[in-house]
Amino acid sequence: MTYSRKILTAGIVGAALPLGAGAAQADELSLSLATGGTGGVYFPLGGAMAEAWTQGVDGLTVTAESTGASVVNARLIEDGESDLAMIQNDIVNYAVNAAEMFDGDDPMERNLGMAMLYPELIQIVTLADSGIESVEDLAGTNVAVGAPGSGTEANARQIMEVHGISYDDISEQFLPFGEAVDALRDGRIDAAFLTAGIPTGSVVDLGSTEDISIVPIEAENAEAIADAYPFYSPITIEGGTYSGIDEDVDTVTVLAMLTASADLEADAVEQMLTVLFDEGTLETLCDTHARGCDITLDTATEAMPIDLHPGAEAFYDAHQ
Ligand code: GLU
């Protein structure tokens, strides 16, 4: 493996990592963390992680970038344009296996696992009076299917497919969450797919001015979805998660995770994980978004769908 970037091994400040104590001044290193749209959960949680790393590792600056999310993020890492990414477990697995939307590409080699994070639920949001009560009812309507290159968009296609509908049956709009909820509010679209941690900011925002509902994915269909695409599992959105939705809604979930480029030195990844799982950082993440409270050292390697980064392997070997 070749490393195109050098990272500090010394000069840790603040919550002070023991590594390299007494060694020479560290090199400066700037890393980019690919997240998602501003209306999602990747962006705010990624911002809080970037801040924690910048504060916690001397000589390191991490910047959270807004992107089209998972599919784009896998490519950004592979192309060497991002160093770290928040990404769905299903999408990164497709990337390293050249499957689904990556069919025909070379299997990606630079996306390596750093930590599993939290569940991301498939949410099909509509206005309460839209008349859309099932996935099949989407036929003949205008549907936001996620940003171009998002994991959401892949999930929208797969879920509709299992229910016997495709882009031929709907008018699809490739919109990030923030634009999708504006379009729902203005009546320009009828429903929007979102794959994100709950409560998702843009859905909360829509629910503050409109009566909304979430289209259920019934248990038997959830099973068919999981049979066809094994990364999905059934889950319930508890009543009260969003204002005006008092009943539980059945749907399916995938998982959010953190990846690191194979170009990053093991030492860098190990230091970032030390900061990530510091009690203070976990508290900050939990304060930033409810799904930040799901991030724990105990669950960080559970159902990891790709190879771990050597730095992550060293960190978990020592700490789990
Ligand atoms: N999982 C979403 C996607 O890859 C992004 C979620 C978010 O921005 O929080 O499309």
Coordinates of C-alpha atoms and ligand atoms in Angstrom, one line a residue:
M1 CA 0.0 0.0 0.0
T2 CA 1.3 3.5 -0.8
Y3 CA 0.6 6.5 1.4
S4 CA 0.2 9.7 -0.5
R5 CA -0.3 11.7 2.7
K6 CA 1.8 12.1 5.8
I7 CA 0.2 12.6 9.2
L8 CA 1.5 13.8 12.5
T9 CA 2.8 11.3 15.0
A10 CA 3.5 13.8 17.7
G11 CA 2.5 16.9 19.5
I12 CA -1.0 16.0 20.8
V13 CA -2.7 18.7 22.8
G14 CA -5.7 19.1 25.1
A15 CA -7.2 15.8 26.0
A16 CA -3.7 14.7 25.1
L17 CA -3.2 11.5 23.3
P18 CA -0.2 9.7 24.7
L19 CA 1.2 8.9 21.3
G20 CA 4.5 10.5 20.4
A21 CA 5.0 12.4 23.6
G22 CA 8.3 14.3 23.5
A23 CA 8.7 13.8 19.8
A24 CA 9.4 16.7 17.4
Q25 CA 6.8 19.2 16.1
A26 CA 4.1 17.5 14.0
D27 CA 3.5 18.3 10.3
E28 CA 0.3 20.2 9.6
L29 CA -2.3 18.0 7.9
S30 CA -5.7 19.0 6.4
L31 CA -8.3 16.4 5.8
S32 CA -11.7 16.6 4.2
L33 CA -14.7 14.7 5.5
A34 CA -17.4 14.0 2.9
T35 CA -20.9 14.3 4.5
G36 CA -24.2 15.0 2.8
G37 CA -26.7 17.8 2.2
T38 CA -27.3 20.4 4.9
G39 CA -30.8 19.1 5.6
G40 CA -29.6 15.7 6.7
V41 CA -27.8 14.2 9.7
Y42 CA -24.3 13.5 8.1
F43 CA -23.6 17.2 7.8
P44 CA -24.2 18.3 11.4
L45 CA -22.8 15.2 13.0
G46 CA -19.8 15.2 10.6
G47 CA -19.3 18.9 11.4
A48 CA -19.1 18.0 15.1
M49 CA -16.7 15.2 14.5
A50 CA -14.5 17.4 12.3
E51 CA -14.4 20.0 15.1
A52 CA -13.5 17.3 17.7
W53 CA -10.6 16.0 15.6
T54 CA -9.3 19.5 14.8
Q55 CA -9.4 20.4 18.5
G56 CA -8.1 17.0 19.7
V57 CA -5.2 16.2 17.4
D58 CA -2.5 18.7 17.2
G59 CA -1.5 19.7 13.7
L60 CA -4.7 18.3 12.2
T61 CA -7.5 20.2 10.6
V62 CA -10.6 18.3 9.4
T63 CA -13.2 20.1 7.3
A64 CA -16.7 18.6 6.9
E65 CA -17.8 19.1 3.3
S66 CA -21.5 19.1 2.1
T67 CA -21.9 16.6 -0.7
G68 CA -24.6 14.6 -2.6
A69 CA -23.9 11.8 0.1
S70 CA -23.1 8.1 -0.1
V71 CA -22.5 7.2 -3.7
V72 CA -20.7 10.4 -4.4
N73 CA -18.7 10.0 -1.1
A74 CA -17.5 6.5 -2.1
R75 CA -16.2 8.0 -5.4
L76 CA -14.6 11.0 -3.6
I77 CA -12.6 8.7 -1.4
E78 CA -11.7 6.4 -4.3
D79 CA -10.5 9.4 -6.4
G80 CA -8.4 10.8 -3.6
E81 CA -10.6 13.9 -3.3
S82 CA -11.8 13.2 0.2
D83 CA -10.0 11.5 3.1
L84 CA -12.9 10.5 5.3
A85 CA -16.6 9.9 4.6
M86 CA -19.9 9.3 6.2
I87 CA -21.6 6.7 4.1
Q88 CA -24.3 4.0 4.1
N89 CA -23.2 0.4 4.8
D90 CA -25.1 -0.9 1.7
I91 CA -23.5 1.6 -0.7
V92 CA -19.9 1.2 0.5
N93 CA -20.3 -2.6 0.2
Y94 CA -21.6 -2.2 -3.4
A95 CA -18.6 0.1 -4.0
V96 CA -15.9 -2.4 -2.9
N97 CA -17.7 -5.2 -4.9
A98 CA -18.5 -3.1 -8.0
A99 CA -22.1 -4.1 -7.6
E100 CA -25.4 -2.2 -8.3
M101 CA -24.7 1.4 -9.2
F102 CA -21.0 0.6 -9.4
D103 CA -21.5 -2.3 -11.8
G104 CA -18.9 -2.1 -14.6
D105 CA -16.5 0.0 -12.4
D106 CA -13.3 -1.4 -10.9
P107 CA -13.9 -2.6 -7.3
M108 CA -13.0 0.4 -5.1
E109 CA -9.9 -0.1 -3.0
R110 CA -9.5 3.1 -1.0
N111 CA -12.7 2.9 1.1
L112 CA -11.8 1.3 4.4
G113 CA -13.9 0.9 7.5
M114 CA -13.4 3.2 10.5
A115 CA -16.6 2.9 12.6
M116 CA -20.2 1.9 12.4
L117 CA -22.4 4.8 13.6
Y118 CA -26.2 4.7 13.7
P119 CA -29.4 3.5 11.9
E120 CA -30.6 5.4 8.8
L121 CA -34.3 4.9 8.2
I122 CA -36.0 4.9 4.8
Q123 CA -38.6 7.6 5.2
I124 CA -41.2 8.3 2.5
V125 CA -42.6 11.6 3.4
T126 CA -45.8 13.1 2.1
L127 CA -48.5 15.6 3.1
A128 CA -51.2 14.1 5.3
D129 CA -53.9 14.9 2.6
S130 CA -52.0 13.6 -0.4
G131 CA -53.9 10.4 -0.6
I132 CA -50.6 8.4 -0.8
E133 CA -50.8 5.6 1.7
S134 CA -48.7 2.9 0.3
V135 CA -45.5 2.6 -1.9
E136 CA -47.7 1.5 -4.8
D137 CA -49.7 4.7 -4.5
L138 CA -46.5 6.6 -5.6
A139 CA -47.3 5.5 -9.2
G140 CA -48.3 8.5 -11.3
T141 CA -47.0 11.1 -8.8
N142 CA -44.0 13.4 -8.6
V143 CA -41.4 11.9 -6.2
A144 CA -38.2 13.3 -4.9
V145 CA -35.8 10.4 -4.8
G146 CA -32.7 12.0 -3.2
A147 CA -29.8 14.0 -4.5
P148 CA -28.0 12.7 -7.5
G149 CA -25.4 10.2 -6.3
S150 CA -27.1 9.7 -2.9
G151 CA -27.7 6.5 -1.1
T152 CA -31.3 7.7 -0.8
E153 CA -31.7 7.5 -4.5
A154 CA -30.4 3.9 -4.6
N155 CA -32.8 3.0 -1.8
A156 CA -35.7 4.7 -3.5
R157 CA -35.1 2.6 -6.7
Q158 CA -34.8 -0.7 -4.8
I159 CA -37.8 -0.2 -2.6
M160 CA -40.0 0.8 -5.5
E161 CA -38.7 -2.2 -7.5
V162 CA -39.8 -4.6 -4.8
H163 CA -43.2 -3.0 -4.8
G164 CA -43.4 -3.5 -8.6
I165 CA -42.8 0.2 -9.6
S166 CA -40.0 2.0 -11.3
Y167 CA -39.0 5.4 -12.6
D168 CA -41.2 4.6 -15.6
D169 CA -44.2 4.9 -13.3
I170 CA -43.3 8.1 -11.5
S171 CA -41.9 11.5 -12.3
E172 CA -38.6 11.4 -10.4
Q173 CA -36.9 14.5 -9.1
F174 CA -33.3 14.3 -7.9
L175 CA -33.4 16.7 -4.9
P176 CA -31.4 16.9 -1.7
F177 CA -33.5 16.8 1.5
G178 CA -33.8 20.5 2.0
E179 CA -35.0 21.2 -1.5
A180 CA -37.3 18.1 -1.4
V181 CA -39.2 19.4 1.6
D182 CA -39.5 22.9 0.1
A183 CA -41.0 21.3 -3.0
L184 CA -43.4 19.2 -0.9
R185 CA -44.5 22.3 0.9
D186 CA -45.1 24.2 -2.4
G187 CA -47.0 21.3 -3.9
R188 CA -44.3 20.8 -6.7
I189 CA -43.9 17.2 -5.6
D190 CA -46.1 14.6 -3.9
A191 CA -43.7 12.6 -1.9
A192 CA -40.0 12.4 -1.0
F193 CA -37.7 9.6 -0.1
L194 CA -35.1 10.3 2.7
T195 CA -32.6 7.8 4.1
A196 CA -31.3 9.3 7.2
G197 CA -31.1 9.2 11.0
I198 CA -34.3 10.2 12.8
P199 CA -35.5 12.8 13.5
T200 CA -34.2 14.2 10.2
G201 CA -33.9 18.0 10.4
S202 CA -35.7 18.7 7.1
V203 CA -38.7 16.5 8.0
V204 CA -38.9 18.2 11.4
D205 CA -38.8 21.5 9.5
L206 CA -41.6 20.4 7.2
G207 CA -43.7 19.1 10.1
S208 CA -43.5 22.5 11.8
T209 CA -45.6 24.1 9.1
E210 CA -47.6 21.2 7.4
D211 CA -49.5 18.1 8.4
I212 CA -47.3 15.3 7.3
S213 CA -47.4 11.6 7.1
I214 CA -44.9 8.8 6.4
V215 CA -45.8 6.1 4.0
P216 CA -45.3 2.7 5.7
I217 CA -43.3 -0.2 4.3
E218 CA -45.4 -3.1 5.6
A219 CA -43.6 -6.0 7.4
E220 CA -44.2 -8.5 4.6
N221 CA -42.7 -6.2 2.1
A222 CA -39.8 -5.4 4.4
E223 CA -39.0 -9.1 4.4
A224 CA -39.1 -9.2 0.6
I225 CA -36.8 -6.1 0.5
A226 CA -34.3 -7.7 2.9
D227 CA -34.4 -10.9 0.8
A228 CA -33.6 -9.0 -2.4
Y229 CA -31.1 -6.6 -0.7
P230 CA -29.7 -8.0 2.5
F231 CA -28.5 -4.7 4.1
Y232 CA -32.1 -3.7 4.9
S233 CA -33.8 -4.7 8.1
P234 CA -37.3 -3.9 9.4
I235 CA -37.7 -1.1 12.0
T236 CA -40.4 1.2 13.4
I237 CA -40.5 5.0 13.5
E238 CA -42.0 5.5 16.9
G239 CA -45.1 7.7 17.1
G240 CA -44.2 11.2 18.3
T241 CA -40.8 11.3 16.5
Y242 CA -42.3 14.0 14.3
S243 CA -45.0 16.4 15.2
G244 CA -48.4 15.3 14.0
I245 CA -47.4 11.6 13.5
D246 CA -48.6 10.0 16.6
E247 CA -48.8 6.4 15.4
D248 CA -45.8 4.0 14.9
V249 CA -44.8 3.6 11.2
D250 CA -43.1 0.5 9.9
T251 CA -40.2 0.9 7.5
V252 CA -36.7 -0.5 6.8
T253 CA -33.3 0.7 7.9
V254 CA -29.6 0.6 6.8
L255 CA -26.7 1.9 8.8
A256 CA -24.5 4.9 8.7
M257 CA -20.7 4.4 9.0
L258 CA -17.5 6.2 8.8
T259 CA -14.8 5.3 6.3
A260 CA -11.2 6.4 5.9
S261 CA -9.0 6.4 2.8
A262 CA -6.4 3.7 2.4
D263 CA -4.0 6.6 1.8
L264 CA -4.2 7.7 5.4
E265 CA -1.5 6.4 7.7
A266 CA -2.7 4.0 10.4
D267 CA -1.4 6.4 13.1
A268 CA -3.8 9.1 11.9
V269 CA -6.8 6.9 11.9
E270 CA -5.9 5.5 15.3
Q271 CA -5.6 9.0 16.8
M272 CA -8.9 10.1 15.3
L273 CA -10.6 7.1 16.7
T274 CA -9.1 7.8 20.1
V275 CA -10.6 11.3 20.0
L276 CA -13.9 10.0 18.6
F277 CA -14.5 7.6 21.4
D278 CA -13.3 10.1 24.1
E279 CA -16.2 10.6 26.6
G280 CA -16.3 14.3 25.9
T281 CA -16.6 13.8 22.1
L282 CA -19.4 11.3 22.5
E283 CA -21.3 13.7 24.7
T284 CA -20.9 16.5 22.1
L285 CA -22.1 14.2 19.3
C286 CA -25.1 13.1 21.5
D287 CA -25.9 16.8 22.1
T288 CA -25.6 17.6 18.4
H289 CA -28.2 15.0 17.2
A290 CA -30.1 12.2 18.8
R291 CA -28.3 9.6 16.6
G292 CA -25.0 10.8 17.9
C293 CA -26.0 9.1 21.1
D294 CA -26.0 5.7 19.2
I295 CA -22.2 6.0 18.6
T296 CA -20.4 3.7 21.0
L297 CA -17.1 1.8 21.1
D298 CA -18.9 -1.4 21.8
T299 CA -21.0 -1.3 18.6
A300 CA -18.3 0.3 16.4
T301 CA -17.3 -2.8 14.5
E302 CA -20.7 -4.6 14.6
A303 CA -21.8 -5.6 11.1
M304 CA -18.8 -3.8 9.5
P305 CA -19.4 -4.5 5.8
I306 CA -15.9 -3.8 4.5
D307 CA -12.3 -4.3 5.5
L308 CA -11.2 -2.2 8.4
H309 CA -8.5 0.5 7.9
P310 CA -5.2 -0.8 9.5
G311 CA -5.4 2.1 12.0
A312 CA -8.9 1.2 13.0
E313 CA -7.8 -2.5 13.4
A314 CA -5.0 -1.4 15.7
F315 CA -7.3 0.9 17.7
Y316 CA -10.1 -1.8 18.2
D317 CA -7.5 -4.5 18.9
A318 CA -6.3 -2.4 21.8
H319 CA -9.7 -1.1 23.0
Q320 CA -12.5 -3.6 22.4
Ligands
GLU1 N1 -27.8 8.4 3.8 C1 -28.1 9.5 3.0 C2 -27.5 9.3 1.6 O1 -26.5 8.8 1.5 C3 -27.6 10.9 3.5 C4 -28.1 11.1 4.9 C5 -27.7 12.4 5.6 O2 -27.3 13.3 4.9 O3 -27.8 12.4 6.8 O4 -28.2 9.6 0.7

